[in-house]
Amino acid sequence: QGPTVFRNRFAVNTFDKLYPAELVPRSITTHADSRLIEERRLIETLYGLDLAASPAIVTEFRLPLTAEAALAGDPGQIPLIGSGTRFHLGFMINDNDIKGADVQKYLVWPATYATFGVKTQGATAVLE
């Protein structure tokens, strides 16, 4: 179905949700180099590399914290949605472009994101 945002909570398939682009706007752009991508510095600092000349793919999406989108089926997940609300989150991107293949090229963020891990292994998100 092309670029897709799919919500999946491990072992609770009643929360699975496939989001149309109208509900969860997304953008995928490719860059011949990473010079204008400031976030690359996070990786450069960790590994002592200069990635400015490296090609990059930037995937962005907005998941509205509404009953129709992120909270669909589970509105108690984030009880207080407002400035200062904190929660943990992680991403797993399945970069598999071969139909019918069983190859799973997962990209995870943060690096400690784990299916069986505690929530604090994810990144701390704070709403503005």
PDB file of C-alpha atoms in Angstrom:
ATOM      1  CA  GLN A   1       0.000   0.000   0.000  1.00  0.00           C
ATOM      2  CA  GLY A   2       2.978   2.308  -0.310  1.00  0.00           C
ATOM      3  CA  PRO A   3       4.281   4.344   2.643  1.00  0.00           C
ATOM      4  CA  THR A   4       2.144   3.303   5.592  1.00  0.00           C
ATOM      5  CA  VAL A   5       1.832   4.186   9.254  1.00  0.00           C
ATOM      6  CA  PHE A   6       0.642   1.103  11.140  1.00  0.00           C
ATOM      7  CA  ARG A   7       0.025   1.029  14.879  1.00  0.00           C
ATOM      8  CA  ASN A   8       0.718  -2.318  16.445  1.00  0.00           C
ATOM      9  CA  ARG A   9       0.922  -3.155  20.104  1.00  0.00           C
ATOM     10  CA  PHE A  10       2.700  -6.451  20.705  1.00  0.00           C
ATOM     11  CA  ALA A  11       0.302  -9.269  21.686  1.00  0.00           C
ATOM     12  CA  VAL A  12      -2.764  -6.967  21.599  1.00  0.00           C
ATOM     13  CA  ASN A  13      -3.916  -7.126  17.980  1.00  0.00           C
ATOM     14  CA  THR A  14      -7.208  -5.382  18.811  1.00  0.00           C
ATOM     15  CA  PHE A  15      -5.154  -2.161  18.829  1.00  0.00           C
ATOM     16  CA  ASP A  16      -3.761  -2.685  15.322  1.00  0.00           C
ATOM     17  CA  LYS A  17      -4.618   0.269  13.109  1.00  0.00           C
ATOM     18  CA  LEU A  18      -3.626   1.232   9.582  1.00  0.00           C
ATOM     19  CA  TYR A  19      -3.659   5.011   9.191  1.00  0.00           C
ATOM     20  CA  PRO A  20      -4.639   6.735   5.927  1.00  0.00           C
ATOM     21  CA  ALA A  21      -2.513   9.729   4.873  1.00  0.00           C
ATOM     22  CA  GLU A  22      -5.417  12.114   5.592  1.00  0.00           C
ATOM     23  CA  LEU A  23      -5.433  11.108   9.272  1.00  0.00           C
ATOM     24  CA  VAL A  24      -1.665  10.781   9.740  1.00  0.00           C
ATOM     25  CA  PRO A  25       0.193  13.092   7.314  1.00  0.00           C
ATOM     26  CA  ARG A  26       3.585  11.747   6.317  1.00  0.00           C
ATOM     27  CA  SER A  27       6.558  12.619   4.165  1.00  0.00           C
ATOM     28  CA  ILE A  28       9.497  10.548   2.919  1.00  0.00           C
ATOM     29  CA  THR A  29      12.354  12.423   1.247  1.00  0.00           C
ATOM     30  CA  THR A  30      15.737  11.301  -0.008  1.00  0.00           C
ATOM     31  CA  HIS A  31      18.887  13.414   0.091  1.00  0.00           C
ATOM     32  CA  ALA A  32      22.110  12.931  -1.863  1.00  0.00           C
ATOM     33  CA  ASP A  33      23.989  14.061   1.249  1.00  0.00           C
ATOM     34  CA  SER A  34      23.170  14.852   4.873  1.00  0.00           C
ATOM     35  CA  ARG A  35      24.644  18.331   5.133  1.00  0.00           C
ATOM     36  CA  LEU A  36      21.289  19.996   5.908  1.00  0.00           C
ATOM     37  CA  ILE A  37      20.115  17.304   8.345  1.00  0.00           C
ATOM     38  CA  GLU A  38      21.121  18.570  11.783  1.00  0.00           C
ATOM     39  CA  GLU A  39      19.970  15.382  13.564  1.00  0.00           C
ATOM     40  CA  ARG A  40      22.868  13.470  11.995  1.00  0.00           C
ATOM     41  CA  ARG A  41      25.094  15.113  14.603  1.00  0.00           C
ATOM     42  CA  LEU A  42      23.555  12.852  17.264  1.00  0.00           C
ATOM     43  CA  ILE A  43      24.973   9.825  15.449  1.00  0.00           C
ATOM     44  CA  GLU A  44      28.244  11.569  14.581  1.00  0.00           C
ATOM     45  CA  THR A  45      28.852  12.385  18.248  1.00  0.00           C
ATOM     46  CA  LEU A  46      28.269   8.777  19.317  1.00  0.00           C
ATOM     47  CA  TYR A  47      30.531   7.211  16.711  1.00  0.00           C
ATOM     48  CA  GLY A  48      33.022   9.994  15.968  1.00  0.00           C
ATOM     49  CA  LEU A  49      32.072  10.079  12.278  1.00  0.00           C
ATOM     50  CA  ASP A  50      31.391  12.798   9.746  1.00  0.00           C
ATOM     51  CA  LEU A  51      28.223  11.790   7.896  1.00  0.00           C
ATOM     52  CA  ALA A  52      27.685  15.076   6.045  1.00  0.00           C
ATOM     53  CA  ALA A  53      28.478  13.505   2.655  1.00  0.00           C
ATOM     54  CA  SER A  54      26.332  10.400   3.306  1.00  0.00           C
ATOM     55  CA  PRO A  55      23.004   9.913   1.512  1.00  0.00           C
ATOM     56  CA  ALA A  56      19.925   9.938   3.733  1.00  0.00           C
ATOM     57  CA  ILE A  57      16.232   9.095   3.814  1.00  0.00           C
ATOM     58  CA  VAL A  58      14.107  11.273   6.115  1.00  0.00           C
ATOM     59  CA  THR A  59      10.781   9.807   7.213  1.00  0.00           C
ATOM     60  CA  GLU A  60       8.391  12.143   9.011  1.00  0.00           C
ATOM     61  CA  PHE A  61       4.829  11.726  10.160  1.00  0.00           C
ATOM     62  CA  ARG A  62       2.379  13.406  12.505  1.00  0.00           C
ATOM     63  CA  LEU A  63       0.202  11.187  14.670  1.00  0.00           C
ATOM     64  CA  PRO A  64      -2.522  13.379  16.177  1.00  0.00           C
ATOM     65  CA  LEU A  65      -3.257  12.533  19.819  1.00  0.00           C
ATOM     66  CA  THR A  66      -7.004  12.307  19.239  1.00  0.00           C
ATOM     67  CA  ALA A  67      -9.662   9.643  19.792  1.00  0.00           C
ATOM     68  CA  GLU A  68      -9.757   9.059  16.014  1.00  0.00           C
ATOM     69  CA  ALA A  69      -5.997   8.647  15.568  1.00  0.00           C
ATOM     70  CA  ALA A  70      -3.391   7.735  18.183  1.00  0.00           C
ATOM     71  CA  LEU A  71      -5.864   7.016  20.969  1.00  0.00           C
ATOM     72  CA  ALA A  72      -8.381   5.049  18.862  1.00  0.00           C
ATOM     73  CA  GLY A  73      -9.637   2.138  20.951  1.00  0.00           C
ATOM     74  CA  ASP A  74      -7.587   3.095  23.999  1.00  0.00           C
ATOM     75  CA  PRO A  75      -8.290   6.684  25.089  1.00  0.00           C
ATOM     76  CA  GLY A  76      -6.929   5.996  28.588  1.00  0.00           C
ATOM     77  CA  GLN A  77      -3.428   5.548  27.184  1.00  0.00           C
ATOM     78  CA  ILE A  78      -2.480   9.209  27.659  1.00  0.00           C
ATOM     79  CA  PRO A  79      -4.833  10.583  30.318  1.00  0.00           C
ATOM     80  CA  LEU A  80      -3.636  14.187  30.242  1.00  0.00           C
ATOM     81  CA  ILE A  81      -2.965  15.530  26.788  1.00  0.00           C
ATOM     82  CA  GLY A  82      -1.513  18.979  27.154  1.00  0.00           C
ATOM     83  CA  SER A  83       1.643  20.977  27.543  1.00  0.00           C
ATOM     84  CA  GLY A  84       4.164  19.150  29.710  1.00  0.00           C
ATOM     85  CA  THR A  85       2.666  15.666  29.311  1.00  0.00           C
ATOM     86  CA  ARG A  86       5.463  13.073  29.253  1.00  0.00           C
ATOM     87  CA  PHE A  87       5.390   9.555  27.841  1.00  0.00           C
ATOM     88  CA  HIS A  88       7.785   6.990  26.401  1.00  0.00           C
ATOM     89  CA  LEU A  89       7.877   5.949  22.795  1.00  0.00           C
ATOM     90  CA  GLY A  90       9.875   4.043  20.220  1.00  0.00           C
ATOM     91  CA  PHE A  91       9.649   3.468  16.477  1.00  0.00           C
ATOM     92  CA  MET A  92      10.214   0.456  14.311  1.00  0.00           C
ATOM     93  CA  ILE A  93      10.369   1.053  10.563  1.00  0.00           C
ATOM     94  CA  ASN A  94      10.023  -1.978   8.316  1.00  0.00           C
ATOM     95  CA  ASP A  95      12.018  -0.959   5.254  1.00  0.00           C
ATOM     96  CA  ASN A  96      11.041  -4.011   3.196  1.00  0.00           C
ATOM     97  CA  ASP A  97      10.311  -3.136  -0.434  1.00  0.00           C
ATOM     98  CA  ILE A  98      10.109  -6.674  -1.838  1.00  0.00           C
ATOM     99  CA  LYS A  99       6.536  -8.009  -2.024  1.00  0.00           C
ATOM    100  CA  GLY A 100       6.186 -11.481  -0.567  1.00  0.00           C
ATOM    101  CA  ALA A 101       9.719 -11.510   0.859  1.00  0.00           C
ATOM    102  CA  ASP A 102      10.334 -12.682   4.388  1.00  0.00           C
ATOM    103  CA  VAL A 103      13.338 -10.371   4.744  1.00  0.00           C
ATOM    104  CA  GLN A 104      12.657  -7.860   7.489  1.00  0.00           C
ATOM    105  CA  LYS A 105      14.928  -4.802   7.312  1.00  0.00           C
ATOM    106  CA  TYR A 106      13.892  -3.115  10.545  1.00  0.00           C
ATOM    107  CA  LEU A 107      15.161   0.301  11.555  1.00  0.00           C
ATOM    108  CA  VAL A 108      14.526   0.995  15.230  1.00  0.00           C
ATOM    109  CA  TRP A 109      14.701   4.139  17.299  1.00  0.00           C
ATOM    110  CA  PRO A 110      15.960   4.583  19.913  1.00  0.00           C
ATOM    111  CA  ALA A 111      18.591   1.869  19.617  1.00  0.00           C
ATOM    112  CA  THR A 112      17.386   0.304  22.864  1.00  0.00           C
ATOM    113  CA  TYR A 113      13.794  -0.054  21.610  1.00  0.00           C
ATOM    114  CA  ALA A 114      12.746  -3.623  22.402  1.00  0.00           C
ATOM    115  CA  THR A 115       9.518  -5.599  22.151  1.00  0.00           C
ATOM    116  CA  PHE A 116       9.994  -7.167  25.573  1.00  0.00           C
ATOM    117  CA  GLY A 117      11.682  -4.167  27.169  1.00  0.00           C
ATOM    118  CA  VAL A 118      10.396  -1.838  29.839  1.00  0.00           C
ATOM    119  CA  LYS A 119       8.871   1.450  28.678  1.00  0.00           C
ATOM    120  CA  THR A 120      11.862   3.473  29.897  1.00  0.00           C
ATOM    121  CA  GLN A 121      13.982   1.861  27.151  1.00  0.00           C
ATOM    122  CA  GLY A 122      12.045   4.076  24.754  1.00  0.00           C
ATOM    123  CA  ALA A 123      12.623   7.750  24.281  1.00  0.00           C
ATOM    124  CA  THR A 124      10.973  10.252  26.598  1.00  0.00           C
ATOM    125  CA  ALA A 125       8.576  12.489  24.681  1.00  0.00           C
ATOM    126  CA  VAL A 126       7.288  15.754  26.162  1.00  0.00           C
ATOM    127  CA  LEU A 127       4.388  17.606  24.578  1.00  0.00           C
ATOM    128  CA  GLU A 128       4.863  21.337  24.082  1.00  0.00           C
TER     129      GLU A 128
END
